[in-house]
Coordinates of C-alpha atoms in Angstrom, one line a residue:
X29 CA -2.1 28.7 -28.8
X30 CA -1.1 28.7 -32.5
X31 CA 2.5 30.0 -30.6
X32 CA 2.4 27.2 -28.1
X33 CA 5.1 24.4 -28.2
X34 CA 3.3 21.3 -27.3
X35 CA 6.4 19.0 -27.4
X36 CA 7.2 21.2 -24.0
X37 CA 3.6 20.8 -22.8
X38 CA 3.3 17.2 -23.5
X39 CA 6.0 16.7 -21.2
X40 CA 4.7 19.4 -18.4
X41 CA 3.8 17.3 -15.3
X42 CA 0.6 19.3 -14.9
X43 CA -0.3 18.7 -18.4
X44 CA -0.4 14.8 -17.7
X45 CA -1.8 14.9 -14.7
X46 CA -4.7 16.6 -15.6
X47 CA -5.8 13.4 -17.7
X48 CA -6.4 10.1 -16.4
X49 CA -4.6 6.9 -17.6
X50 CA -7.4 6.4 -20.4
X51 CA -7.4 9.6 -21.6
X52 CA -3.6 9.6 -21.9
X53 CA -4.3 6.9 -24.0
X54 CA -7.0 8.1 -26.2
X55 CA -5.1 11.7 -27.0
X56 CA -2.0 9.4 -27.7
X57 CA -3.9 8.0 -30.2
X58 CA -4.4 11.6 -32.2
X59 CA -1.2 11.0 -34.1
X60 CA 2.4 9.5 -34.0
X61 CA 3.5 12.4 -32.7
X62 CA 1.6 12.7 -29.2
X63 CA 2.2 8.7 -28.9
X64 CA 5.9 9.4 -28.9
X65 CA 5.4 12.5 -26.4
X66 CA 3.4 10.4 -24.3
X67 CA 4.6 6.8 -23.9
X68 CA 6.8 7.9 -21.2
X69 CA 3.3 8.6 -19.0
X70 CA 1.2 6.0 -20.4
X71 CA 3.6 3.3 -19.8
X72 CA 5.3 4.8 -16.3
X73 CA 2.4 2.5 -14.3
X74 CA 2.9 -1.8 -14.6
X75 CA -0.4 -3.2 -13.3
X76 CA 0.1 -6.8 -12.8
X77 CA -3.2 -8.0 -13.4
X78 CA -4.4 -5.5 -16.2
X79 CA -0.9 -6.8 -17.9
X80 CA -1.5 -10.5 -17.8
X81 CA -5.1 -10.1 -18.1
X82 CA -5.3 -10.7 -21.9
X83 CA -1.7 -13.2 -22.0
X84 CA -1.7 -16.8 -21.7
X85 CA 0.8 -17.3 -18.7
X86 CA 0.6 -20.7 -16.5
X87 CA -1.1 -20.6 -13.2
X88 CA -0.1 -21.7 -9.7
X89 CA -4.2 -22.4 -9.1
X90 CA -5.6 -25.9 -9.4
X91 CA -9.0 -25.7 -8.4
X92 CA -11.3 -24.5 -5.7
X93 CA -13.4 -26.2 -3.3
X94 CA -16.0 -25.8 -0.8
X95 CA -16.5 -27.2 2.7
X96 CA -19.3 -26.1 5.6
X97 CA -20.1 -23.0 4.3
X98 CA -16.3 -22.1 2.9
X99 CA -14.6 -21.8 0.1
X100 CA -11.0 -22.6 -0.3
X101 CA -8.3 -22.4 -3.6
X102 CA -5.5 -24.8 -4.1
X103 CA -2.7 -24.0 -5.4
X104 CA 0.6 -25.4 -6.5
X105 CA 3.1 -25.2 -3.8
X106 CA 5.1 -21.6 -4.0
X107 CA 8.1 -23.1 -2.3
X108 CA 8.1 -26.1 -5.2
X109 CA 10.3 -26.1 -7.9
X110 CA 9.0 -24.8 -11.5
X111 CA 7.8 -27.0 -13.8
X112 CA 9.1 -27.0 -17.5
X113 CA 5.2 -25.3 -18.6
X114 CA 5.7 -22.6 -15.3
X115 CA 9.6 -22.0 -16.7
X116 CA 7.7 -21.4 -20.4
X117 CA 5.7 -18.9 -19.0
X118 CA 8.1 -17.1 -17.3
X119 CA 9.9 -16.6 -20.1
X120 CA 7.3 -15.4 -22.3
X121 CA 6.5 -12.8 -19.1
X122 CA 10.0 -11.8 -19.8
X123 CA 9.8 -10.9 -23.6
X124 CA 6.5 -9.2 -23.2
X125 CA 7.6 -7.0 -20.2
X126 CA 11.0 -5.9 -21.9
X127 CA 9.0 -3.0 -23.7
X128 CA 8.4 -1.2 -20.7
X129 CA 12.1 -1.4 -20.3
X130 CA 13.1 2.2 -19.8
X131 CA 9.9 4.3 -18.6
X132 CA 8.5 1.5 -15.7
X133 CA 8.3 4.0 -12.9
X134 CA 5.4 2.0 -11.2
X135 CA 4.5 -1.6 -10.2
X136 CA 0.9 -2.0 -8.8
X137 CA 0.1 -5.8 -8.0
X138 CA -3.9 -6.0 -7.3
X139 CA -5.6 -9.2 -6.7
X140 CA -3.0 -11.0 -7.8
X141 CA -2.8 -14.7 -6.7
X142 CA -2.2 -16.8 -9.6
X143 CA 1.0 -15.0 -10.6
X144 CA 3.3 -14.1 -8.4
X145 CA 6.2 -16.4 -9.6
X146 CA 6.2 -13.8 -12.2
X147 CA 7.6 -11.1 -10.2
X148 CA 11.2 -11.8 -9.7
X149 CA 11.6 -10.8 -13.4
X150 CA 10.6 -7.7 -13.2
X151 CA 13.6 -6.2 -11.6
X152 CA 16.0 -7.7 -14.6
X153 CA 13.6 -5.7 -17.0
X154 CA 13.2 -2.3 -14.7
X155 CA 15.0 -1.0 -11.7
X156 CA 13.7 1.9 -11.4
X157 CA 10.8 1.5 -9.8
X158 CA 9.6 4.3 -7.4
X159 CA 6.5 3.0 -6.3
X160 CA 5.5 -0.4 -5.4
X161 CA 1.9 -1.1 -4.3
X162 CA 0.7 -5.0 -3.3
X163 CA -3.5 -4.9 -2.8
X164 CA -5.2 -8.3 -2.0
X165 CA -2.7 -10.3 -3.2
X166 CA -0.4 -13.7 -2.6
X167 CA 3.1 -13.7 -3.0
X168 CA 6.6 -15.5 -1.1
X169 CA 7.8 -13.3 1.3
X170 CA 11.9 -13.7 0.3
X171 CA 9.9 -12.4 -3.1
X172 CA 9.1 -9.2 -1.3
X173 CA 12.4 -8.8 0.1
X174 CA 14.1 -9.7 -3.6
X175 CA 11.7 -6.7 -4.9
X176 CA 12.8 -4.2 -1.9
X177 CA 16.6 -4.6 -2.5
X178 CA 16.8 -4.9 -6.3
X179 CA 14.4 -1.4 -6.4
X180 CA 17.2 0.9 -5.7
X181 CA 15.0 4.0 -6.3
X182 CA 12.2 3.0 -4.4
X183 CA 10.5 6.1 -2.6
X184 CA 6.4 4.7 -2.1
X185 CA 5.6 1.3 -0.7
X186 CA 2.0 0.4 0.1
X187 CA 0.8 -3.0 1.1
X188 CA -3.1 -3.5 1.6
X189 CA -4.5 -7.0 2.7
X190 CA -2.0 -9.1 1.2
X191 CA -1.2 -12.8 2.2
X192 CA 2.4 -13.1 2.0
X193 CA 4.1 -16.9 1.9
X194 CA 6.8 -17.5 4.1
X195 CA 9.0 -21.0 4.3
X196 CA 8.9 -22.0 8.0
X197 CA 11.2 -25.3 6.8
X198 CA 13.6 -22.3 7.5
X199 CA 12.1 -20.5 10.4
X200 CA 9.1 -19.1 12.0
X201 CA 10.8 -15.7 12.7
X202 CA 11.5 -13.4 10.0
X203 CA 12.2 -9.6 9.1
X204 CA 11.6 -7.4 6.4
X205 CA 14.3 -4.8 5.5
X206 CA 13.1 -1.6 4.3
X207 CA 15.2 0.1 1.6
X208 CA 16.5 3.6 3.0
X209 CA 15.4 5.1 0.1
X210 CA 11.7 4.6 1.4
X211 CA 9.7 8.2 1.8
X212 CA 6.2 6.7 2.0
X213 CA 5.0 3.6 4.1
X214 CA 1.8 2.3 4.3
X215 CA 0.8 -1.2 5.8
X216 CA -2.7 -2.1 6.4
X217 CA -3.9 -5.8 7.6
X218 CA -1.5 -7.9 6.1
X219 CA -0.8 -11.8 7.2
X220 CA 2.0 -14.2 7.3
X221 CA 1.2 -17.7 6.0
X222 CA 3.5 -20.3 7.5
X223 CA 3.9 -22.9 5.1
X224 CA 5.9 -26.3 6.5
X225 CA 7.1 -28.3 3.5
X226 CA 8.0 -27.0 0.1
X227 CA 6.1 -30.0 -2.1
X228 CA 2.1 -30.3 -0.9
X229 CA -0.3 -27.9 -2.4
X230 CA -1.4 -25.4 0.1
X231 CA -5.1 -24.2 0.6
X232 CA -6.0 -21.1 1.1
X233 CA -9.4 -19.8 2.8
X234 CA -10.9 -16.7 1.8
X235 CA -10.8 -15.4 5.6
X236 CA -7.2 -16.3 5.9
X237 CA -6.6 -15.3 9.1
X238 CA -6.2 -19.0 11.2
X239 CA -3.7 -21.9 11.8
X240 CA -0.1 -21.1 10.8
X241 CA -1.4 -17.5 9.8
X242 CA -0.6 -14.4 11.5
X243 CA -1.0 -10.7 11.1
X244 CA 2.5 -9.5 9.8
X245 CA 4.7 -8.0 12.4
X246 CA 6.1 -4.6 11.5
X247 CA 9.8 -4.7 11.7
X248 CA 11.4 -1.1 13.7
X249 CA 13.9 0.2 11.2
X250 CA 15.4 3.7 10.9
X251 CA 14.6 5.3 7.5
X252 CA 16.2 8.4 6.9
X253 CA 14.2 9.4 4.3
X254 CA 10.6 8.3 5.6
X255 CA 8.3 11.0 5.7
X256 CA 5.1 9.1 5.6
X257 CA 4.3 6.3 7.8
X258 CA 0.8 4.2 7.7
X259 CA -0.7 1.6 10.0
X260 CA -3.9 -0.2 10.3
X261 CA -5.7 0.3 13.6
X262 CA -6.5 -2.9 15.8
X263 CA -7.8 -3.2 19.8
X264 CA -4.7 -4.5 21.1
X265 CA -1.3 -3.4 23.0
X266 CA 1.0 -4.7 20.6
X267 CA -0.8 -3.1 17.6
X268 CA -0.4 0.1 19.7
X269 CA 3.2 -0.6 20.4
X270 CA 4.6 -1.3 16.6
X271 CA 3.0 2.0 16.0
X272 CA 4.7 3.9 18.9
X273 CA 8.3 2.0 18.6
X274 CA 8.1 2.8 15.1
X275 CA 8.0 6.5 15.2
X276 CA 10.1 6.6 18.1
X277 CA 12.7 5.4 15.2
X278 CA 11.8 7.9 12.7
X279 CA 10.9 10.9 14.7
X280 CA 11.4 12.5 11.2
X281 CA 7.9 11.6 10.4
X282 CA 5.6 14.3 9.1
X283 CA 3.0 12.4 8.1
X284 CA 1.2 9.9 10.0
X285 CA -1.9 7.5 8.7
X286 CA -4.3 5.6 10.9
X287 CA -6.4 3.0 9.4
X288 CA -9.2 0.8 10.6
X289 CA -12.1 0.3 12.8
X290 CA -11.3 1.7 15.9
X291 CA -8.7 4.9 17.0
X292 CA -7.8 4.3 19.7
X293 CA -7.3 8.1 21.8
X294 CA -4.3 7.1 23.9
X295 CA -2.2 7.7 20.3
X296 CA -2.8 11.4 21.2
X297 CA -0.2 10.5 24.1
X298 CA 2.2 9.4 21.3
X299 CA 1.7 11.9 18.7
X300 CA 1.9 14.8 20.8
X301 CA 5.6 14.3 21.7
X302 CA 7.1 14.1 18.1
X303 CA 6.5 17.7 17.0
X304 CA 7.9 17.2 13.2
X305 CA 4.4 15.3 12.5
X306 CA 2.3 17.8 11.2
X307 CA -0.1 16.2 9.1
X308 CA -2.5 13.5 10.5
X309 CA -5.5 11.1 8.6
X310 CA -7.8 9.1 10.2
X311 CA -10.0 6.4 8.5
X312 CA -11.2 4.9 11.4
X313 CA -14.8 4.1 11.7
X314 CA -15.1 4.2 15.5
X315 CA -13.3 5.8 18.6
X316 CA -12.3 4.1 21.7
X317 CA -12.3 6.6 24.0
X318 CA -11.6 5.7 27.6
X319 CA -10.6 9.5 28.2
X320 CA -12.0 12.4 30.1
X321 CA -12.2 14.8 26.8
X322 CA -10.5 17.2 28.9
X323 CA -7.5 14.6 29.9
X324 CA -6.5 14.5 25.8
X325 CA -3.5 15.9 25.0
X326 CA -3.8 19.4 22.5
X327 CA -2.1 18.8 19.7
X328 CA -0.4 22.0 18.6
X329 CA 1.9 20.3 15.8
X330 CA -1.1 19.5 13.3
X331 CA -2.4 21.4 10.8
X332 CA -3.3 19.2 8.2
X333 CA -6.2 16.9 9.5
X334 CA -7.8 14.2 7.3
X335 CA -10.6 12.2 8.9
X336 CA -12.7 9.7 7.1
X337 CA -15.8 9.7 9.6
X338 CA -16.2 12.7 11.5
X339 CA -17.9 11.0 14.3
X340 CA -14.9 9.2 15.2
X341 CA -12.9 12.5 16.7
X342 CA -15.1 15.3 15.4
X343 CA -16.4 16.2 19.2
X344 CA -12.8 17.1 19.9
X345 CA -11.4 18.7 16.5
X346 CA -12.3 22.1 17.6
X347 CA -10.1 22.0 21.0
X348 CA -7.4 19.7 20.3
X349 CA -6.4 21.3 16.7
X350 CA -5.7 24.6 17.1
X351 CA -3.3 25.1 14.6
X352 CA -5.3 23.6 12.0
X353 CA -4.8 25.2 8.0
X354 CA -6.5 22.4 6.2
X355 CA -9.4 20.4 7.1
X356 CA -10.6 17.4 5.1
X357 CA -13.6 15.6 5.9
X358 CA -14.9 12.3 3.8
X359 CA -18.2 10.9 5.6
X360 CA -20.5 8.9 3.4
X361 CA -23.3 9.4 6.3
X362 CA -23.1 13.4 6.2
X363 CA -22.5 16.0 8.4
X364 CA -25.5 16.7 11.0
X365 CA -25.9 20.5 12.5
X366 CA -23.6 20.0 15.3
X367 CA -20.7 19.0 13.3
X368 CA -21.7 21.9 11.1
X369 CA -21.0 23.9 13.8
X370 CA -17.7 22.6 14.5
X371 CA -16.9 22.9 11.1
X372 CA -18.0 26.2 10.9
X373 CA -15.8 27.5 13.6
X374 CA -12.7 26.7 11.4
X375 CA -14.2 29.2 8.4

């Protein structure tokens, strides 16, 4: 080890991937040299919530009210022109963000409901984002599209349980144009809230689906570089149609991720026709069978199968996935003897 060149070792992906974010920070504190070498890994991800938590930025939040055992949050209308206070806060955010200018690769927007007016400024500071993740957040649809248009190198996009705000004064219809650079797209339980004026404050229920709030509609688009597609599962023909239409436009897909309470076995009939799909991840608690197991098609193309809840499709794994090389099962309920026999048949 005395002859090892740490200038090279610190730059290896295997080295940085071994440590957590906190681990890298602790290691960087050991010397000035290590700080310089590890800076690109430490600062490559911007978690917006963590970044703003110790800053004094102005918020869009007004107050919380309770009504009939429910809670509502009241916000400044997202389409109302920014006040001088919010403009000043935005300038402060830009100055604080400049230190990420050359190294920022990933942007994580998690539980950000009060500060989404700041998002528009990020592409000015760093347009080289390759990973964009929104989770449990609020943001304007046009802001989201602006980010997609300006992150020219974006490869990974994930949207989980967000409320997307759309100006209904223009139109109730909308589309999302995804960048053709995408290699992975995962969409799970996102809602679009129609806002009919640009002045009045808005109230958002903690459980958002309701009046003027709808499920996000998937825009059917051919994305030539896309290899992974993830979508939530619902008990509706429109949900199944969305998945089918998107896959149909992107036959080059290699990996499919399905998330939700229910898995619909009829999707096997879709998957079997796309031989490029070799990886299937099913994160569903229950299976809506309705089919005789003998009638379910055999998926010869699937080599990698990840199952969150074994009881969902465990009973057909052995017969319907004959060419598996990789089987991963995550199940908090444990594996019983019957399921264990199925697993052992692959050993």
